[in-house]
């Protein structure tokens, strides 16, 4: 995939806004995330070679149908119904039936951001050029994404092979003018939106229902969003650990470069280097009265470093799946082959999400243990009980972060409970045709839930770490100027959202605001930088091609 600066239908965009071109080069996780958050806008490759390849696949299928060739899902029923020969006159109706009988999704709806990511991942797969779909189908998917018309997709109902059939049926249904879309801030019937815009629903060609639905695009979309949040949470956990070390008068030499040279995991070494910089370890060596800090401080790089070292592997799994043709059968319009297989199987995403959620839950456990030390006078080296800022007799009625620590413990326990791998729960389905399935979509949903819980723990730990760091400075008779600029900036960012906790007050609102800030990756951490949002087109450009 290529990314370039451009404009949407003549409307100006910010100078640094992206345009993502489908059917050119490989799509990246960051591009999917940018599209999901309307920080980039899509376009379809206009090169003649790409369009010829797409057309060749559709034309080849037309010739096979004219010759009454047998093609799974085109002239046969689906799944275990493959032995049912579909009469020629009924072949055009088969895709519509596929979209309709899969319209049984339940549970909460995917977020609009996740819905956009699903559109992007499905378009990326079909743009590989071996699915036998037509150019108008690709153009309509691109148009939906460009105009921010997003299918409502229930999150439950996929076993992850034969792909994300039920959730992706909601994408296919929108293309034919059925079910609902999110558009301009409201949930609307697709047919109503099409009529309002003067746009005709698509009529799916014989294989296009199957090509849309028989793939891994929902789990892959969720994996892209999870990856971005995991990357930021890894960085934030490092910053919180630095503040915790300051607040606890911890030993910066636990992160010594010579020490970490002896254990050559690059992610582990990066976390230690970030901590050294935050703690000014070389410039201000400090030694506490405890030779070795407890594990939640001393071993923090070894916990966070697992995430840092896992990210390149997870990227490889996710981006390879993202840039794959993952439906069945595949259509080689150049050499004229129909290839039946199982590329809809989501095992790689399942493995990525099951392992990622375990590593993330370990971050929750790490931060929870740090927080438990920080609020406890038996371990926090002279800080007030529960970090209460009250003084005099008012200390007797104030409880500081006591309940916040209890909450963090509850969120951590729930995150840890969800780490059981979803991929081991394969269930034989669909008359034992789908007798071994990936559960990749459930694994991805679990991972997002673990992320949410861990972000909650991180918000609680960050508030407490800031308060504890300020109290440590006051206890030592020092000012905030002693801290590294990075830590001073974090203190200022947090205090702009949450004032010092002196008298007990409800912290729910401040925690929620902080969690939202974390999820938006609002604060640059280390070398991390987030793209700026693009200006969405003010008006629709009319009928799609």
Coordinates of N, CA and C in Angstrom, one line a residue, residues 126-325:
X126 N -9.4 -8.4 -0.7 CA -9.9 -8.6 -2.0 C -9.1 -7.9 -3.1
X127 N -8.4 -6.8 -2.7 CA -7.5 -6.1 -3.7 C -6.2 -6.9 -4.0
X128 N -6.0 -8.1 -3.4 CA -4.9 -8.9 -3.8 C -5.1 -9.5 -5.2
X129 N -6.3 -9.5 -5.7 CA -6.6 -9.8 -7.0 C -6.8 -11.3 -7.3
X130 N -7.1 -12.1 -6.3 CA -7.3 -13.5 -6.6 C -8.6 -14.0 -5.9
X131 N -9.6 -13.1 -5.8 CA -10.9 -13.5 -5.2 C -12.0 -13.6 -6.2
X132 N -11.7 -13.2 -7.5 CA -12.8 -13.3 -8.5 C -13.9 -12.2 -8.4
X133 N -13.6 -11.1 -7.7 CA -14.6 -10.1 -7.5 C -14.4 -9.0 -8.6
X134 N -15.4 -8.2 -8.8 CA -15.4 -7.1 -9.8 C -14.9 -5.8 -9.3
X135 N -14.5 -5.0 -10.2 CA -14.0 -3.6 -9.8 C -15.1 -2.8 -9.1
X136 N -16.4 -2.9 -9.6 CA -17.4 -2.1 -8.8 C -17.5 -2.5 -7.4
X137 N -17.3 -3.8 -7.0 CA -17.4 -4.2 -5.6 C -16.2 -3.5 -4.8
X138 N -15.0 -3.5 -5.3 CA -13.9 -2.9 -4.7 C -14.1 -1.4 -4.5
X139 N -14.7 -0.8 -5.6 CA -14.9 0.7 -5.6 C -16.0 1.0 -4.6
X140 N -17.0 0.2 -4.4 CA -18.0 0.5 -3.4 C -17.5 0.4 -2.0
X141 N -16.7 -0.7 -1.7 CA -16.1 -0.8 -0.4 C -15.2 0.5 -0.1
X142 N -14.4 0.9 -1.1 CA -13.6 2.1 -0.9 C -14.5 3.3 -0.7
X143 N -15.6 3.4 -1.4 CA -16.5 4.5 -1.3 C -17.1 4.6 0.1
X144 N -17.5 3.4 0.6 CA -18.1 3.4 2.0 C -17.0 3.9 3.0
X145 N -15.8 3.5 2.9 CA -14.8 3.9 3.8 C -14.5 5.4 3.6
X146 N -14.4 5.9 2.4 CA -14.1 7.3 2.2 C -15.2 8.2 2.7
X147 N -16.4 7.8 2.6 CA -17.5 8.6 3.0 C -17.9 8.4 4.4
X148 N -17.2 7.5 5.1 CA -17.5 7.2 6.5 C -18.9 6.7 6.7
X149 N -19.3 5.8 5.8 CA -20.6 5.0 6.0 C -20.2 3.6 6.5
X150 N -20.4 3.3 7.7 CA -19.8 2.2 8.4 C -20.9 1.2 8.8
X151 N -20.8 -0.1 8.3 CA -21.7 -1.1 8.7 C -21.8 -1.3 10.2
X152 N -23.0 -1.5 10.7 CA -23.2 -2.0 12.1 C -22.9 -3.5 12.1
X153 N -21.9 -3.9 13.0 CA -21.4 -5.3 13.0 C -21.5 -5.8 14.4
X154 N -22.4 -6.7 14.7 CA -22.4 -7.4 16.0 C -21.1 -8.2 16.2
X155 N -20.5 -8.2 17.4 CA -19.2 -8.7 17.6 C -19.2 -10.2 17.8
X156 N -20.3 -10.8 18.1 CA -20.3 -12.3 18.4 C -20.9 -13.1 17.3
X157 N -20.4 -14.3 17.1 CA -20.9 -15.3 16.2 C -19.9 -15.9 15.2
X158 N -18.6 -15.6 15.4 CA -17.6 -16.1 14.5 C -16.8 -17.1 15.3
X159 N -16.5 -18.3 14.7 CA -15.6 -19.2 15.2 C -14.2 -19.1 14.5
X160 N -14.1 -18.2 13.6 CA -12.7 -17.9 13.1 C -12.3 -18.8 11.9
X161 N -13.2 -19.6 11.4 CA -13.0 -20.5 10.2 C -14.4 -21.2 10.0
X162 N -15.0 -21.0 9.0 CA -14.6 -20.5 7.7 C -14.7 -19.0 7.7
X163 N -13.6 -18.4 8.3 CA -13.5 -17.0 8.4 C -14.6 -16.4 9.3
X164 N -14.7 -15.1 9.2 CA -15.6 -14.3 10.0 C -17.0 -14.2 9.3
X165 N -17.6 -15.3 9.0 CA -18.8 -15.3 8.2 C -19.9 -14.4 8.7
X166 N -20.3 -14.6 9.9 CA -21.5 -13.9 10.4 C -21.2 -12.4 10.5
X167 N -20.1 -12.0 11.2 CA -19.9 -10.5 11.2 C -19.6 -9.9 9.9
X168 N -18.9 -10.6 9.0 CA -18.7 -10.0 7.6 C -20.0 -10.0 6.8
X169 N -21.0 -10.8 7.2 CA -22.2 -10.7 6.4 C -22.9 -9.4 6.6
X170 N -22.6 -8.7 7.6 CA -23.1 -7.3 7.8 C -22.5 -6.3 6.9
X171 N -21.2 -6.6 6.5 CA -20.6 -5.8 5.4 C -21.3 -6.1 4.1
X172 N -21.4 -7.3 3.8 CA -22.1 -7.7 2.5 C -23.5 -7.2 2.4
X173 N -24.2 -7.3 3.5 CA -25.6 -6.8 3.5 C -25.7 -5.3 3.2
X174 N -24.8 -4.6 3.8 CA -24.8 -3.1 3.5 C -24.6 -2.8 2.0
X175 N -23.7 -3.6 1.4 CA -23.5 -3.4 0.0 C -24.7 -3.6 -0.9
X176 N -25.6 -4.5 -0.4 CA -26.8 -4.8 -1.2 C -28.0 -3.9 -0.7
X177 N -27.7 -3.0 0.3 CA -28.7 -2.1 0.7 C -29.6 -2.6 1.9
X178 N -29.1 -3.6 2.6 CA -29.8 -4.2 3.8 C -29.1 -3.8 5.1
X179 N -29.8 -4.1 6.2 CA -29.3 -3.8 7.6 C -29.0 -2.4 7.8
X180 N -28.1 -2.1 8.7 CA -27.9 -0.7 9.1 C -26.4 -0.2 9.0
X181 N -26.3 1.1 8.9 CA -25.0 1.7 8.9 C -24.9 2.9 9.9
X182 N -23.7 3.2 10.3 CA -23.5 4.4 11.1 C -23.1 5.5 10.0
X183 N -23.9 6.6 10.1 CA -23.6 7.7 9.1 C -24.0 9.0 9.7
X184 N -23.0 9.9 9.7 CA -23.3 11.3 10.2 C -23.8 11.2 11.7
X185 N -23.2 10.4 12.5 CA -23.6 10.4 13.9 C -24.8 9.6 14.3
X186 N -25.4 8.9 13.3 CA -26.7 8.2 13.6 C -26.6 6.8 13.0
X187 N -27.4 5.9 13.6 CA -27.5 4.5 13.0 C -28.8 4.5 12.1
X188 N -28.6 4.2 10.9 CA -29.6 4.4 9.9 C -29.7 3.1 9.0
X189 N -31.0 2.8 8.5 CA -31.1 1.7 7.6 C -30.3 2.0 6.3
X190 N -29.5 1.0 5.8 CA -28.7 1.2 4.6 C -29.5 1.7 3.4
X191 N -30.7 1.0 3.2 CA -31.5 1.4 2.1 C -31.9 2.9 2.1
X192 N -32.2 3.3 3.3 CA -32.6 4.7 3.5 C -31.5 5.7 3.2
X193 N -30.2 5.4 3.6 CA -29.1 6.2 3.3 C -28.8 6.2 1.8
X194 N -28.9 5.1 1.2 CA -28.7 5.0 -0.3 C -29.7 5.9 -1.0
X195 N -31.0 5.8 -0.6 CA -32.0 6.6 -1.3 C -31.7 8.1 -1.1
X196 N -31.3 8.4 0.1 CA -31.0 9.8 0.4 C -29.9 10.4 -0.5
X197 N -28.9 9.5 -0.8 CA -27.7 9.9 -1.5 C -27.9 9.6 -3.0
X198 N -29.0 9.0 -3.4 CA -29.2 8.7 -4.8 C -28.3 7.7 -5.3
X199 N -27.9 6.7 -4.5 CA -27.0 5.6 -4.8 C -27.8 4.3 -4.9
X200 N -27.5 3.5 -5.9 CA -28.1 2.2 -6.0 C -27.3 1.2 -5.3
X201 N -28.0 0.3 -4.5 CA -27.3 -0.9 -3.9 C -26.6 -1.7 -5.0
X202 N -25.6 -2.4 -4.6 CA -25.0 -3.4 -5.5 C -25.8 -4.6 -5.7
X203 N -25.7 -5.2 -6.9 CA -26.1 -6.6 -7.1 C -24.9 -7.5 -7.1
X204 N -24.8 -8.3 -6.1 CA -23.6 -9.1 -6.0 C -23.5 -10.2 -7.1
X205 N -22.3 -10.3 -7.7 CA -22.0 -11.3 -8.7 C -21.9 -12.7 -8.0
X206 N -21.9 -13.8 -8.8 CA -22.1 -15.1 -8.2 C -21.1 -15.4 -7.0
X207 N -19.8 -15.1 -7.1 CA -18.9 -15.4 -6.0 C -18.7 -14.3 -5.0
X208 N -19.3 -13.1 -5.2 CA -18.9 -12.0 -4.4 C -19.4 -12.0 -3.0
X209 N -20.6 -12.7 -2.7 CA -21.0 -12.9 -1.3 C -20.0 -13.7 -0.5
X210 N -19.6 -14.8 -1.1 CA -18.6 -15.6 -0.5 C -17.2 -14.9 -0.3
X211 N -16.8 -14.2 -1.3 CA -15.5 -13.5 -1.3 C -15.5 -12.4 -0.1
X212 N -16.7 -11.8 0.1 CA -16.8 -10.8 1.1 C -16.7 -11.4 2.5
X213 N -17.3 -12.6 2.7 CA -17.6 -13.1 4.0 C -16.6 -14.1 4.4
X214 N -16.0 -14.9 3.5 CA -15.2 -16.0 3.8 C -13.8 -15.7 4.0
X215 N -13.5 -14.9 5.1 CA -12.2 -14.4 5.4 C -12.0 -14.0 6.8
X216 N -10.7 -13.5 7.1 CA -10.3 -13.3 8.5 C -10.3 -11.8 8.8
X217 N -11.1 -11.0 8.1 CA -11.0 -9.5 8.2 C -11.4 -8.9 9.5
X218 N -12.4 -9.5 10.2 CA -12.8 -8.9 11.4 C -11.8 -9.1 12.5
X219 N -11.3 -10.4 12.6 CA -10.2 -10.6 13.6 C -9.0 -9.8 13.3
X220 N -8.6 -9.7 12.0 CA -7.4 -9.0 11.7 C -7.6 -7.5 11.9
X221 N -8.8 -6.9 11.7 CA -9.0 -5.5 12.0 C -8.9 -5.3 13.5
X222 N -9.5 -6.1 14.3 CA -9.4 -6.0 15.7 C -7.9 -6.1 16.2
X223 N -7.2 -7.0 15.5 CA -5.8 -7.2 15.9 C -4.9 -6.0 15.6
X224 N -5.2 -5.3 14.5 CA -4.5 -4.0 14.2 C -4.8 -3.0 15.3
X225 N -6.0 -2.8 15.7 CA -6.3 -1.9 16.7 C -5.7 -2.3 18.1
X226 N -5.7 -3.6 18.3 CA -5.1 -4.0 19.6 C -3.6 -3.8 19.6
X227 N -2.9 -4.0 18.4 CA -1.5 -3.8 18.4 C -1.1 -2.4 18.7
X228 N -1.8 -1.4 18.1 CA -1.5 0.0 18.4 C -1.7 0.3 19.8
X229 N -2.7 -0.1 20.5 CA -3.0 0.1 21.9 C -1.9 -0.6 22.8
X230 N -1.5 -1.8 22.4 CA -0.5 -2.5 23.1 C 0.8 -1.8 23.1
X231 N 1.2 -1.3 21.9 CA 2.5 -0.6 21.8 C 2.5 0.7 22.7
X232 N 1.4 1.4 22.7 CA 1.4 2.6 23.6 C 1.4 2.2 25.0
X233 N 0.6 1.2 25.4 CA 0.5 0.8 26.8 C 1.9 0.3 27.3
X234 N 2.7 -0.3 26.4 CA 4.0 -0.8 26.8 C 4.9 0.5 27.2
X235 N 4.8 1.5 26.4 CA 5.5 2.7 26.6 C 5.0 3.4 27.9
X236 N 3.7 3.5 28.1 CA 3.2 4.1 29.3 C 3.5 3.3 30.5
X237 N 3.6 2.0 30.5 CA 4.0 1.2 31.6 C 5.4 1.5 32.0
X238 N 6.2 1.8 31.0 CA 7.6 2.2 31.3 C 7.7 3.5 32.0
X239 N 6.9 4.5 31.6 CA 6.9 5.8 32.2 C 6.4 5.7 33.6
X240 N 5.3 4.9 33.8 CA 4.7 4.8 35.2 C 5.8 4.1 36.1
X241 N 6.5 3.1 35.6 CA 7.5 2.5 36.4 C 8.6 3.5 36.8
X242 N 9.0 4.4 35.9 CA 10.0 5.4 36.3 C 9.4 6.3 37.4
X243 N 8.2 6.7 37.3 CA 7.6 7.5 38.4 C 7.5 6.7 39.7
X244 N 7.1 5.4 39.6 CA 7.0 4.6 40.8 C 8.4 4.5 41.4
X245 N 9.4 4.3 40.6 CA 10.8 4.2 41.2 C 11.1 5.5 41.9
X246 N 10.8 6.7 41.3 CA 11.0 7.9 42.0 C 10.2 8.0 43.3
X247 N 9.0 7.7 43.2 CA 8.1 7.8 44.4 C 8.6 6.8 45.5
X248 N 9.1 5.6 45.1 CA 9.5 4.6 46.1 C 10.9 4.8 46.6
X249 N 11.6 5.8 46.1 CA 13.0 6.0 46.3 C 13.8 4.7 46.0
X250 N 13.5 4.2 44.8 CA 14.0 3.0 44.3 C 15.4 3.1 43.7
X251 N 16.0 2.0 43.4 CA 17.4 1.9 42.9 C 17.5 2.0 41.4
X252 N 17.9 3.2 40.9 CA 18.1 3.3 39.4 C 19.1 2.4 38.9
X253 N 20.1 1.9 39.7 CA 21.1 1.1 39.1 C 20.6 -0.3 38.8
X254 N 19.4 -0.6 39.1 CA 18.8 -1.9 38.7 C 18.7 -1.9 37.1
X255 N 18.8 -0.7 36.5 CA 18.6 -0.6 35.0 C 19.9 -0.3 34.3
X256 N 21.0 -0.6 35.0 CA 22.3 -0.3 34.5 C 22.6 -0.9 33.1
X257 N 23.2 -0.1 32.2 CA 23.4 -0.6 30.8 C 24.4 -1.8 30.8
X258 N 25.4 -1.8 31.7 CA 26.3 -3.0 31.7 C 25.5 -4.3 32.2
X259 N 24.6 -4.1 33.1 CA 23.8 -5.2 33.6 C 23.0 -5.8 32.4
X260 N 22.3 -4.9 31.7 CA 21.4 -5.4 30.6 C 22.2 -5.8 29.4
X261 N 23.4 -5.5 29.2 CA 24.2 -6.0 28.1 C 24.4 -7.5 28.2
X262 N 24.2 -8.0 29.4 CA 24.4 -9.4 29.7 C 23.2 -10.3 29.3
X263 N 22.1 -9.6 29.0 CA 20.9 -10.3 28.6 C 20.3 -9.7 27.3
X264 N 20.7 -10.3 26.2 CA 20.5 -9.6 24.9 C 19.2 -9.7 24.2
X265 N 18.1 -9.5 25.0 CA 16.8 -9.3 24.4 C 16.6 -7.8 24.0
X266 N 16.5 -7.5 22.7 CA 16.5 -6.1 22.4 C 15.4 -5.2 23.0
X267 N 14.2 -5.8 23.2 CA 13.1 -5.1 23.8 C 13.4 -4.9 25.3
X268 N 13.9 -5.8 25.9 CA 14.3 -5.7 27.3 C 15.3 -4.6 27.5
X269 N 16.3 -4.6 26.6 CA 17.3 -3.6 26.7 C 16.8 -2.2 26.4
X270 N 15.8 -2.1 25.5 CA 15.2 -0.8 25.2 C 14.4 -0.2 26.4
X271 N 13.7 -1.1 27.1 CA 12.9 -0.6 28.3 C 13.9 -0.1 29.3
X272 N 14.9 -0.9 29.6 CA 15.9 -0.5 30.6 C 16.6 0.9 30.2
X273 N 16.8 1.1 28.9 CA 17.4 2.4 28.5 C 16.4 3.5 28.7
X274 N 15.2 3.3 28.4 CA 14.2 4.3 28.6 C 14.1 4.7 30.1
X275 N 14.1 3.7 31.0 CA 14.1 3.9 32.4 C 15.3 4.7 32.9
X276 N 16.5 4.3 32.4 CA 17.7 5.0 32.7 C 17.6 6.5 32.4
X277 N 17.0 6.8 31.2 CA 16.9 8.2 30.8 C 15.9 8.9 31.6
X278 N 14.8 8.3 31.9 CA 13.8 8.9 32.8 C 14.3 9.2 34.2
X279 N 15.1 8.3 34.7 CA 15.6 8.4 36.1 C 17.0 9.1 36.1
X280 N 17.5 9.6 35.0 CA 18.8 10.2 35.0 C 19.8 9.4 35.7
X281 N 19.8 8.1 35.4 CA 20.6 7.2 36.2 C 22.1 7.5 36.2
X282 N 22.6 7.9 35.0 CA 24.0 8.2 34.9 C 24.4 9.5 35.6
X283 N 23.5 10.5 35.4 CA 23.8 11.8 36.0 C 23.6 11.9 37.5
X284 N 22.5 11.2 38.0 CA 22.1 11.3 39.4 C 22.0 9.9 40.0
X285 N 23.1 9.2 40.2 CA 23.0 7.9 40.8 C 22.5 8.0 42.2
X286 N 21.5 7.2 42.5 CA 20.9 7.2 43.9 C 20.8 5.8 44.4
X287 N 21.1 5.7 45.7 CA 21.0 4.4 46.3 C 20.1 4.5 47.5
X288 N 19.2 3.6 47.6 CA 18.3 3.7 48.8 C 18.8 2.8 49.9
X289 N 18.1 2.7 51.0 CA 18.5 1.9 52.1 C 18.2 0.4 51.8
X290 N 17.7 0.1 50.7 CA 17.4 -1.3 50.3 C 18.2 -1.7 49.1
X291 N 19.1 -2.7 49.3 CA 20.0 -3.0 48.2 C 19.3 -3.5 47.0
X292 N 18.3 -4.3 47.1 CA 17.5 -4.7 46.0 C 16.0 -4.4 46.2
X293 N 15.5 -3.7 45.2 CA 14.0 -3.4 45.3 C 13.2 -4.7 45.0
X294 N 12.0 -4.6 45.4 CA 11.1 -5.8 45.1 C 10.9 -5.9 43.6
X295 N 10.5 -7.1 43.3 CA 10.5 -7.5 41.8 C 9.7 -6.6 40.9
X296 N 8.6 -6.0 41.5 CA 7.8 -5.2 40.6 C 8.5 -4.0 40.1
X297 N 9.5 -3.5 40.8 CA 10.4 -2.4 40.3 C 11.6 -3.0 39.6
X298 N 12.3 -3.9 40.3 CA 13.6 -4.4 39.8 C 13.4 -5.2 38.5
X299 N 12.4 -5.9 38.4 CA 12.2 -6.8 37.2 C 11.2 -6.2 36.2
X300 N 10.9 -4.9 36.3 CA 9.9 -4.3 35.4 C 10.4 -4.4 34.0
X301 N 11.7 -4.2 33.6 CA 12.1 -4.3 32.2 C 11.9 -5.7 31.7
X302 N 11.9 -6.7 32.6 CA 11.8 -8.1 32.2 C 10.3 -8.4 31.9
X303 N 9.4 -7.7 32.5 CA 8.0 -7.8 32.2 C 7.6 -7.0 31.0
X304 N 7.9 -5.7 31.1 CA 7.5 -4.9 29.9 C 8.3 -5.2 28.7
X305 N 9.5 -5.7 28.9 CA 10.3 -6.1 27.7 C 9.8 -7.3 26.9
X306 N 9.0 -8.1 27.6 CA 8.3 -9.2 26.8 C 7.4 -8.6 25.8
X307 N 6.7 -7.6 26.2 CA 5.8 -6.9 25.2 C 6.6 -6.3 24.1
X308 N 7.7 -5.6 24.5 CA 8.5 -4.9 23.5 C 9.1 -5.9 22.5
X309 N 9.5 -7.1 23.0 CA 10.1 -8.1 22.1 C 9.0 -8.9 21.4
X310 N 7.8 -8.9 21.9 CA 6.7 -9.5 21.2 C 6.1 -8.7 20.0
X311 N 6.2 -7.4 20.1 CA 5.6 -6.6 19.1 C 6.1 -6.9 17.6
X312 N 7.4 -7.0 17.4 CA 7.8 -7.4 16.0 C 7.2 -8.7 15.5
X313 N 7.1 -9.7 16.3 CA 6.5 -11.0 15.9 C 5.1 -10.8 15.7
X314 N 4.4 -10.1 16.6 CA 2.9 -9.9 16.3 C 2.7 -9.1 15.1
X315 N 3.5 -8.1 14.8 CA 3.4 -7.3 13.6 C 3.5 -8.3 12.4
X316 N 4.5 -9.1 12.4 CA 4.6 -10.0 11.2 C 3.4 -10.9 11.0
X317 N 2.9 -11.5 12.1 CA 1.7 -12.3 11.9 C 0.5 -11.5 11.4
X318 N 0.3 -10.3 12.0 CA -0.9 -9.5 11.7 C -0.8 -8.9 10.3
X319 N 0.4 -8.4 9.9 CA 0.5 -7.8 8.6 C 0.5 -8.8 7.5
X320 N 1.0 -10.0 7.7 CA 1.0 -11.0 6.7 C -0.5 -11.4 6.5
X321 N -1.2 -11.6 7.5 CA -2.7 -11.9 7.4 C -3.4 -10.8 6.7
X322 N -3.1 -9.6 7.1 CA -3.8 -8.4 6.5 C -3.6 -8.3 5.0
X323 N -2.4 -8.7 4.5 CA -2.0 -8.6 3.1 C -2.2 -9.9 2.4
X324 N -3.0 -10.8 2.9 CA -3.2 -12.1 2.3 C -4.6 -12.1 1.6
X325 N -4.7 -13.0 0.6 CA -6.0 -13.3 0.1 C -6.6 -14.5 1.0

